[in-house]
PDB file of C-alpha atoms in Angstrom:
ATOM      1  CA  UNK G  27       7.859  -5.523 -19.027  1.00 83.00           C
ATOM      2  CA  UNK G  28       4.290  -5.963 -18.782  1.00 82.00           C
ATOM      3  CA  UNK G  29       3.099  -2.957 -16.671  1.00 92.00           C
ATOM      4  CA  UNK G  30      -0.431  -0.911 -16.464  1.00 95.00           C
ATOM      5  CA  UNK G  31       1.242   3.280 -16.792  1.00 96.00           C
ATOM      6  CA  UNK G  32      -0.615   6.348 -15.470  1.00 97.00           C
ATOM      7  CA  UNK G  33       0.181   9.959 -16.093  1.00 97.00           C
ATOM      8  CA  UNK G  34       0.416  12.483 -14.789  1.00 97.00           C
ATOM      9  CA  UNK G  35       0.903  10.401 -10.929  1.00 95.00           C
ATOM     10  CA  UNK G  36       0.188  14.069  -9.155  1.00 96.00           C
ATOM     11  CA  UNK G  37      -2.265  16.580 -10.020  1.00 96.00           C
ATOM     12  CA  UNK G  38      -3.284  19.442  -7.539  1.00 96.00           C
ATOM     13  CA  UNK G  39      -6.326  22.049 -10.221  1.00 96.00           C
ATOM     14  CA  UNK G  40      -9.330  23.587  -8.979  1.00 96.00           C
ATOM     15  CA  UNK G  41     -12.585  23.326  -9.136  1.00 97.00           C
ATOM     16  CA  UNK G  42     -14.189  23.627 -13.003  1.00 96.00           C
ATOM     17  CA  UNK G  43     -11.253  23.088 -15.124  1.00 96.00           C
ATOM     18  CA  UNK G  44     -11.032  19.793 -16.802  1.00 97.00           C
ATOM     19  CA  UNK G  45      -8.577  17.194 -16.725  1.00 97.00           C
ATOM     20  CA  UNK G  46      -7.883  13.584 -18.158  1.00 98.00           C
ATOM     21  CA  UNK G  47      -6.022  11.669 -16.602  1.00 98.00           C
ATOM     22  CA  UNK G  48      -4.346   8.213 -18.925  1.00 98.00           C
ATOM     23  CA  UNK G  49      -3.794   4.951 -19.055  1.00 98.00           C
ATOM     24  CA  UNK G  50      -2.241   3.067 -20.883  1.00 98.00           C
ATOM     25  CA  UNK G  51      -1.356  -1.572 -21.169  1.00 97.00           C
ATOM     26  CA  UNK G  52       0.770  -3.183 -22.837  1.00 95.00           C
ATOM     27  CA  UNK G  53      -0.654  -7.173 -22.797  1.00 95.00           C
ATOM     28  CA  UNK G  54      -3.312  -6.155 -24.825  1.00 94.00           C
ATOM     29  CA  UNK G  55      -5.289  -6.759 -22.170  1.00 94.00           C
ATOM     30  CA  UNK G  56      -9.615  -6.418 -22.919  1.00 93.00           C
ATOM     31  CA  UNK G  57     -11.264  -5.239 -20.090  1.00 92.00           C
ATOM     32  CA  UNK G  58     -10.243  -1.849 -18.446  1.00 94.00           C
ATOM     33  CA  UNK G  59     -11.194  -0.506 -15.129  1.00 94.00           C
ATOM     34  CA  UNK G  60     -10.624   2.160 -13.679  1.00 96.00           C
ATOM     35  CA  UNK G  61     -11.643   2.804  -9.757  1.00 96.00           C
ATOM     36  CA  UNK G  62     -11.091   5.541  -7.169  1.00 96.00           C
ATOM     37  CA  UNK G  63     -10.063   4.765  -3.505  1.00 94.00           C
ATOM     38  CA  UNK G  64     -10.614   7.050  -0.183  1.00 93.00           C
ATOM     39  CA  UNK G  65      -9.481   6.786   3.080  1.00 88.00           C
ATOM     40  CA  UNK G  66     -12.722   4.385   5.251  1.00 86.00           C
ATOM     41  CA  UNK G  67     -14.384   3.629   1.628  1.00 89.00           C
ATOM     42  CA  UNK G  68     -12.445   1.108  -0.103  1.00 87.00           C
ATOM     43  CA  UNK G  69     -11.688   0.491  -3.540  1.00 92.00           C
ATOM     44  CA  UNK G  70     -14.721   1.542  -5.716  1.00 93.00           C
ATOM     45  CA  UNK G  71     -14.930   1.291  -9.011  1.00 91.00           C
ATOM     46  CA  UNK G  72     -15.334   4.474 -11.328  1.00 95.00           C
ATOM     47  CA  UNK G  73     -16.222   2.947 -14.884  1.00 94.00           C
ATOM     48  CA  UNK G  74     -14.679   0.106 -17.046  1.00 92.00           C
ATOM     49  CA  UNK G  75     -14.485  -1.581 -20.075  1.00 93.00           C
ATOM     50  CA  UNK G  76     -15.130  -4.725 -21.537  1.00 89.00           C
ATOM     51  CA  UNK G  77     -13.688  -4.159 -25.467  1.00 90.00           C
ATOM     52  CA  UNK G  78     -12.899  -1.019 -27.801  1.00 92.00           C
ATOM     53  CA  UNK G  79     -15.469   1.568 -27.970  1.00 90.00           C
ATOM     54  CA  UNK G  80     -17.778  -0.251 -24.873  1.00 90.00           C
ATOM     55  CA  UNK G  81     -17.507   1.151 -21.629  1.00 93.00           C
ATOM     56  CA  UNK G  82     -20.291   0.591 -18.483  1.00 90.00           C
ATOM     57  CA  UNK G  83     -20.566   2.399 -15.417  1.00 90.00           C
ATOM     58  CA  UNK G  84     -19.428   1.054 -12.113  1.00 88.00           C
ATOM     59  CA  UNK G  85     -20.307   1.825  -8.663  1.00 87.00           C
ATOM     60  CA  UNK G  86     -19.874   5.545  -8.523  1.00 93.00           C
ATOM     61  CA  UNK G  87     -19.044   7.685 -12.525  1.00 95.00           C
ATOM     62  CA  UNK G  88     -21.646  10.205 -11.516  1.00 96.00           C
ATOM     63  CA  UNK G  89     -18.539  13.118 -12.489  1.00 97.00           C
ATOM     64  CA  UNK G  90     -16.264  10.767 -14.909  1.00 98.00           C
ATOM     65  CA  UNK G  91     -16.415   9.978 -18.692  1.00 97.00           C
ATOM     66  CA  UNK G  92     -13.998   7.325 -20.061  1.00 97.00           C
ATOM     67  CA  UNK G  93     -13.094   7.142 -23.565  1.00 95.00           C
ATOM     68  CA  UNK G  94     -11.997   2.962 -24.863  1.00 96.00           C
ATOM     69  CA  UNK G  95     -11.348   4.292 -28.567  1.00 96.00           C
ATOM     70  CA  UNK G  96      -8.134   2.191 -28.550  1.00 96.00           C
ATOM     71  CA  UNK G  97      -7.723  -1.306 -26.489  1.00 96.00           C
ATOM     72  CA  UNK G  98      -4.086  -0.741 -25.000  1.00 97.00           C
ATOM     73  CA  UNK G  99      -5.909   2.819 -24.105  1.00 97.00           C
ATOM     74  CA  UNK G 100      -8.738   3.722 -21.398  1.00 98.00           C
ATOM     75  CA  UNK G 101      -8.429   7.507 -20.105  1.00 98.00           C
ATOM     76  CA  UNK G 102     -10.325   9.419 -17.141  1.00 98.00           C
ATOM     77  CA  UNK G 103     -11.610  12.559 -18.014  1.00 98.00           C
ATOM     78  CA  UNK G 104     -13.061  14.767 -15.126  1.00 97.00           C
ATOM     79  CA  UNK G 105     -15.038  17.369 -17.371  1.00 95.00           C
ATOM     80  CA  UNK G 106     -15.750  20.173 -14.149  1.00 97.00           C
ATOM     81  CA  UNK G 107     -13.299  18.615 -11.121  1.00 97.00           C
ATOM     82  CA  UNK G 108     -15.440  19.326  -7.665  1.00 97.00           C
ATOM     83  CA  UNK G 109     -13.079  19.016  -3.685  1.00 97.00           C
ATOM     84  CA  UNK G 110     -15.020  16.025  -3.499  1.00 96.00           C
ATOM     85  CA  UNK G 111     -12.915  13.919  -6.551  1.00 97.00           C
ATOM     86  CA  UNK G 112     -10.488  14.607  -4.523  1.00 97.00           C
ATOM     87  CA  UNK G 113      -8.692  10.980  -4.188  1.00 97.00           C
ATOM     88  CA  UNK G 114      -6.209   8.408  -5.200  1.00 96.00           C
ATOM     89  CA  UNK G 115      -7.108   6.620  -8.632  1.00 97.00           C
ATOM     90  CA  UNK G 116      -5.836   3.428 -10.403  1.00 97.00           C
ATOM     91  CA  UNK G 117      -6.629   2.058 -13.464  1.00 97.00           C
ATOM     92  CA  UNK G 118      -6.584  -1.708 -14.108  1.00 95.00           C
ATOM     93  CA  UNK G 119      -6.827  -3.941 -16.705  1.00 94.00           C
ATOM     94  CA  UNK G 120      -7.477  -7.741 -17.272  1.00 91.00           C
ATOM     95  CA  UNK G 121      -7.137 -10.373 -20.081  1.00 90.00           C
ATOM     96  CA  UNK G 122     -10.963 -11.036 -19.265  1.00 81.00           C
ATOM     97  CA  UNK G 123     -12.853 -10.568 -17.091  1.00 72.00           C
ATOM     98  CA  UNK G 124     -13.013 -10.532 -13.776  1.00 68.00           C
ATOM     99  CA  UNK G 125     -14.633 -13.820 -12.116  1.00 65.00           C
ATOM    100  CA  UNK G 126     -11.864 -15.415 -13.972  1.00 71.00           C
ATOM    101  CA  UNK G 127      -8.459 -13.282 -14.686  1.00 81.00           C
ATOM    102  CA  UNK G 128      -6.457 -11.815 -12.927  1.00 83.00           C
ATOM    103  CA  UNK G 129      -6.581  -7.802 -12.727  1.00 87.00           C
ATOM    104  CA  UNK G 130      -3.430  -5.578 -12.837  1.00 91.00           C
ATOM    105  CA  UNK G 131      -2.807  -2.473 -11.394  1.00 93.00           C
ATOM    106  CA  UNK G 132      -1.595   0.781 -12.388  1.00 95.00           C
ATOM    107  CA  UNK G 133       0.575   2.811  -9.799  1.00 93.00           C
ATOM    108  CA  UNK G 134      -2.078   5.568  -9.569  1.00 95.00           C
ATOM    109  CA  UNK G 135      -2.301   8.639  -9.256  1.00 97.00           C
ATOM    110  CA  UNK G 136      -3.146  11.457  -6.635  1.00 96.00           C
ATOM    111  CA  UNK G 137      -5.563  13.819  -7.235  1.00 97.00           C
ATOM    112  CA  UNK G 138      -6.413  17.094  -4.890  1.00 97.00           C
ATOM    113  CA  UNK G 139      -9.432  19.789  -6.185  1.00 97.00           C
ATOM    114  CA  UNK G 140      -9.322  22.705  -4.671  1.00 96.00           C
TER     115      UNK G 140
ATOM    116  CA  UNK L 240     -24.943  -7.685  -1.858  1.00 82.00           C
ATOM    117  CA  UNK L 241     -22.092  -8.691  -1.211  1.00 87.00           C
ATOM    118  CA  UNK L 242     -19.648  -7.235   0.752  1.00 92.00           C
ATOM    119  CA  UNK L 243     -15.954  -7.702   2.096  1.00 95.00           C
ATOM    120  CA  UNK L 244     -14.972  -7.550   5.494  1.00 96.00           C
ATOM    121  CA  UNK L 245     -10.980  -7.821   6.886  1.00 97.00           C
ATOM    122  CA  UNK L 246     -10.733  -7.966  10.216  1.00 92.00           C
ATOM    123  CA  UNK L 247      -8.935  -5.840  12.198  1.00 92.00           C
ATOM    124  CA  UNK L 248      -7.913  -3.164   9.968  1.00 93.00           C
ATOM    125  CA  UNK L 249      -4.668  -2.800  10.775  1.00 95.00           C
ATOM    126  CA  UNK L 250      -2.063  -5.898  13.031  1.00 95.00           C
ATOM    127  CA  UNK L 251       1.566  -5.229  14.682  1.00 96.00           C
ATOM    128  CA  UNK L 252       2.892  -8.189  14.634  1.00 96.00           C
ATOM    129  CA  UNK L 253       7.040  -8.771  15.764  1.00 96.00           C
ATOM    130  CA  UNK L 254       9.559 -10.207  13.008  1.00 97.00           C
ATOM    131  CA  UNK L 255      10.103 -13.683  12.610  1.00 97.00           C
ATOM    132  CA  UNK L 256       6.403 -14.782  13.671  1.00 96.00           C
ATOM    133  CA  UNK L 257       3.702 -16.006  11.627  1.00 97.00           C
ATOM    134  CA  UNK L 258       1.022 -14.412  11.317  1.00 95.00           C
ATOM    135  CA  UNK L 259      -2.650 -14.383   9.584  1.00 96.00           C
ATOM    136  CA  UNK L 260      -4.973 -12.475   7.845  1.00 97.00           C
ATOM    137  CA  UNK L 261      -8.468 -12.614   7.618  1.00 97.00           C
ATOM    138  CA  UNK L 262     -11.095 -12.155   4.516  1.00 98.00           C
ATOM    139  CA  UNK L 263     -14.767 -12.555   4.835  1.00 98.00           C
ATOM    140  CA  UNK L 264     -17.503 -12.332   2.308  1.00 97.00           C
ATOM    141  CA  UNK L 265     -21.449 -12.306   2.423  1.00 95.00           C
ATOM    142  CA  UNK L 266     -22.155 -14.648  -0.484  1.00 91.00           C
ATOM    143  CA  UNK L 267     -20.782 -17.561  -1.313  1.00 91.00           C
ATOM    144  CA  UNK L 268     -21.401 -17.796  -4.584  1.00 89.00           C
ATOM    145  CA  UNK L 269     -17.844 -16.736  -5.947  1.00 91.00           C
ATOM    146  CA  UNK L 270     -15.850 -17.773  -8.229  1.00 89.00           C
ATOM    147  CA  UNK L 271     -12.719 -16.403  -7.286  1.00 92.00           C
ATOM    148  CA  UNK L 272     -10.551 -14.638  -4.402  1.00 95.00           C
ATOM    149  CA  UNK L 273      -7.426 -12.088  -5.134  1.00 94.00           C
ATOM    150  CA  UNK L 274      -5.370 -11.323  -2.181  1.00 96.00           C
ATOM    151  CA  UNK L 275      -3.461  -7.602  -2.951  1.00 96.00           C
ATOM    152  CA  UNK L 276      -0.574  -6.163  -1.530  1.00 96.00           C
ATOM    153  CA  UNK L 277      -0.541  -1.834  -1.620  1.00 95.00           C
ATOM    154  CA  UNK L 278       2.570  -0.265   0.194  1.00 93.00           C
ATOM    155  CA  UNK L 279       2.010   3.264   1.005  1.00 85.00           C
ATOM    156  CA  UNK L 280       0.709   5.800  -2.395  1.00 78.00           C
ATOM    157  CA  UNK L 281       1.044   2.883  -4.370  1.00 82.00           C
ATOM    158  CA  UNK L 282      -0.382   0.491  -6.165  1.00 87.00           C
ATOM    159  CA  UNK L 283      -1.597  -2.975  -5.995  1.00 92.00           C
ATOM    160  CA  UNK L 284       0.043  -5.947  -6.882  1.00 92.00           C
ATOM    161  CA  UNK L 285      -1.840  -9.095  -6.982  1.00 91.00           C
ATOM    162  CA  UNK L 286      -0.238 -11.951  -4.478  1.00 95.00           C
ATOM    163  CA  UNK L 287      -2.304 -14.767  -4.965  1.00 95.00           C
ATOM    164  CA  UNK L 288      -5.219 -15.782  -6.654  1.00 93.00           C
ATOM    165  CA  UNK L 289      -7.580 -18.445  -5.926  1.00 94.00           C
ATOM    166  CA  UNK L 290     -10.517 -20.328  -7.731  1.00 91.00           C
ATOM    167  CA  UNK L 291     -13.924 -20.754  -6.373  1.00 91.00           C
ATOM    168  CA  UNK L 292     -12.575 -24.792  -7.081  1.00 91.00           C
ATOM    169  CA  UNK L 293      -9.514 -24.942  -5.304  1.00 93.00           C
ATOM    170  CA  UNK L 294      -8.765 -24.188  -1.582  1.00 95.00           C
ATOM    171  CA  UNK L 295      -5.841 -22.854  -2.074  1.00 95.00           C
ATOM    172  CA  UNK L 296      -2.863 -21.102  -3.385  1.00 95.00           C
ATOM    173  CA  UNK L 297       0.889 -21.226  -2.513  1.00 96.00           C
ATOM    174  CA  UNK L 298       3.587 -19.072  -3.160  1.00 95.00           C
ATOM    175  CA  UNK L 299       7.486 -18.281  -1.701  1.00 96.00           C
ATOM    176  CA  UNK L 300       6.185 -17.442   2.040  1.00 97.00           C
ATOM    177  CA  UNK L 301       2.220 -16.398   1.492  1.00 97.00           C
ATOM    178  CA  UNK L 302      -0.221 -18.883   1.359  1.00 97.00           C
ATOM    179  CA  UNK L 303      -3.864 -18.323   0.728  1.00 97.00           C
ATOM    180  CA  UNK L 304      -7.192 -20.705   1.856  1.00 97.00           C
ATOM    181  CA  UNK L 305     -10.580 -20.121   1.279  1.00 97.00           C
ATOM    182  CA  UNK L 306     -13.644 -21.712   1.987  1.00 96.00           C
ATOM    183  CA  UNK L 307     -16.593 -20.384  -0.302  1.00 94.00           C
ATOM    184  CA  UNK L 308     -19.033 -22.616   1.863  1.00 93.00           C
ATOM    185  CA  UNK L 309     -18.498 -20.713   5.435  1.00 95.00           C
ATOM    186  CA  UNK L 310     -17.428 -16.914   3.325  1.00 96.00           C
ATOM    187  CA  UNK L 311     -13.804 -17.226   4.590  1.00 97.00           C
ATOM    188  CA  UNK L 312     -10.816 -16.427   3.456  1.00 98.00           C
ATOM    189  CA  UNK L 313      -7.701 -16.343   5.066  1.00 97.00           C
ATOM    190  CA  UNK L 314      -3.911 -15.216   4.151  1.00 97.00           C
ATOM    191  CA  UNK L 315      -0.694 -16.829   6.144  1.00 97.00           C
ATOM    192  CA  UNK L 316       2.215 -15.372   6.412  1.00 97.00           C
ATOM    193  CA  UNK L 317       5.650 -17.411   7.068  1.00 97.00           C
ATOM    194  CA  UNK L 318       8.113 -16.209   9.180  1.00 97.00           C
ATOM    195  CA  UNK L 319       7.596 -12.332   8.354  1.00 97.00           C
ATOM    196  CA  UNK L 320       9.319  -9.765   7.240  1.00 96.00           C
ATOM    197  CA  UNK L 321       9.968  -5.846   7.926  1.00 95.00           C
ATOM    198  CA  UNK L 322       9.416  -5.326   4.112  1.00 95.00           C
ATOM    199  CA  UNK L 323       6.012  -7.525   4.443  1.00 97.00           C
ATOM    200  CA  UNK L 324       4.757  -4.641   5.993  1.00 97.00           C
ATOM    201  CA  UNK L 325       1.411  -2.940   4.120  1.00 97.00           C
ATOM    202  CA  UNK L 326      -1.896  -3.044   3.505  1.00 96.00           C
ATOM    203  CA  UNK L 327      -3.079  -6.159   2.195  1.00 97.00           C
ATOM    204  CA  UNK L 328      -6.535  -6.519   0.643  1.00 97.00           C
ATOM    205  CA  UNK L 329      -8.944  -9.426  -0.173  1.00 96.00           C
ATOM    206  CA  UNK L 330     -10.864  -9.339  -3.430  1.00 94.00           C
ATOM    207  CA  UNK L 331     -13.886 -12.026  -4.432  1.00 92.00           C
ATOM    208  CA  UNK L 332     -14.581 -12.128  -8.128  1.00 88.00           C
ATOM    209  CA  UNK L 333     -18.577 -11.745  -8.797  1.00 83.00           C
ATOM    210  CA  UNK L 334     -21.987 -11.457 -10.603  1.00 76.00           C
ATOM    211  CA  UNK L 335     -24.255  -8.838 -10.407  1.00 68.00           C
ATOM    212  CA  UNK L 336     -26.947  -7.773 -11.927  1.00 64.00           C
ATOM    213  CA  UNK L 337     -25.355  -7.003 -15.712  1.00 64.00           C
ATOM    214  CA  UNK L 338     -21.977  -8.958 -15.706  1.00 68.00           C
ATOM    215  CA  UNK L 339     -19.099  -9.634 -13.728  1.00 71.00           C
ATOM    216  CA  UNK L 340     -17.402  -7.418 -11.043  1.00 78.00           C
ATOM    217  CA  UNK L 341     -14.530  -7.492  -8.546  1.00 85.00           C
ATOM    218  CA  UNK L 342     -15.450  -6.504  -4.274  1.00 89.00           C
ATOM    219  CA  UNK L 343     -13.024  -4.971  -2.928  1.00 93.00           C
ATOM    220  CA  UNK L 344     -12.118  -5.123   1.238  1.00 95.00           C
ATOM    221  CA  UNK L 345     -11.003  -2.466   2.981  1.00 95.00           C
ATOM    222  CA  UNK L 346      -7.541  -3.840   3.837  1.00 95.00           C
ATOM    223  CA  UNK L 347      -5.963  -5.119   6.835  1.00 97.00           C
ATOM    224  CA  UNK L 348      -2.868  -2.574   6.950  1.00 96.00           C
ATOM    225  CA  UNK L 349       0.635  -4.610   8.654  1.00 97.00           C
ATOM    226  CA  UNK L 350       3.171  -3.582  10.695  1.00 97.00           C
ATOM    227  CA  UNK L 351       6.726  -5.832  10.906  1.00 96.00           C
ATOM    228  CA  UNK L 352       8.478  -4.678  14.068  1.00 95.00           C
ATOM    229  CA  UNK L 353      12.273  -5.336  13.575  1.00 91.00           C
TER     230      UNK L 353
END
């Protein structure tokens, strides 16, 4: 089954403790991205990757890191999480550029930073 | 700067009614427009993707239209059912300074009353 998977689905952590949220897709998509969703603010893009070893900042990249060493995986790293990073996070993938192709979303990771 | 607006933010209608959800965008220079469905605490599911050269797309009881010149799209749901209760998001594919990206509206939360 074609899908985007994220792990963990739920995470509660403390300020400053490094964490990684994994994202994997099995559709051989070139484009992957991370979003956060907050009440009243909607979905905002954090980082994206056009292909392996190619990543770039989205609208709200501060406090996050990403890497794309393999086509299928695009982990999101929070080196020193803070409470303002408490949010619902989505990974998405697309066959190519967003302007032309449909995006496929993962189930989401709900992160709470205390 | 492209902005996407969805009004109303929430809508309740009795089961069986036909309904229209609205989406407007400020810059008509878009490549496509996509409608998504999001269930509480879940990821986004793509419903319909309309390319900029198209006027509408249909899938089952759903019909989405696009009027680029007026900056509007509508999602028509026929014979609504309680299972249609969800948040509906529209998003436009557009080109910014450096590359293409997708801009989301904040969604319309739909509740179908049994």
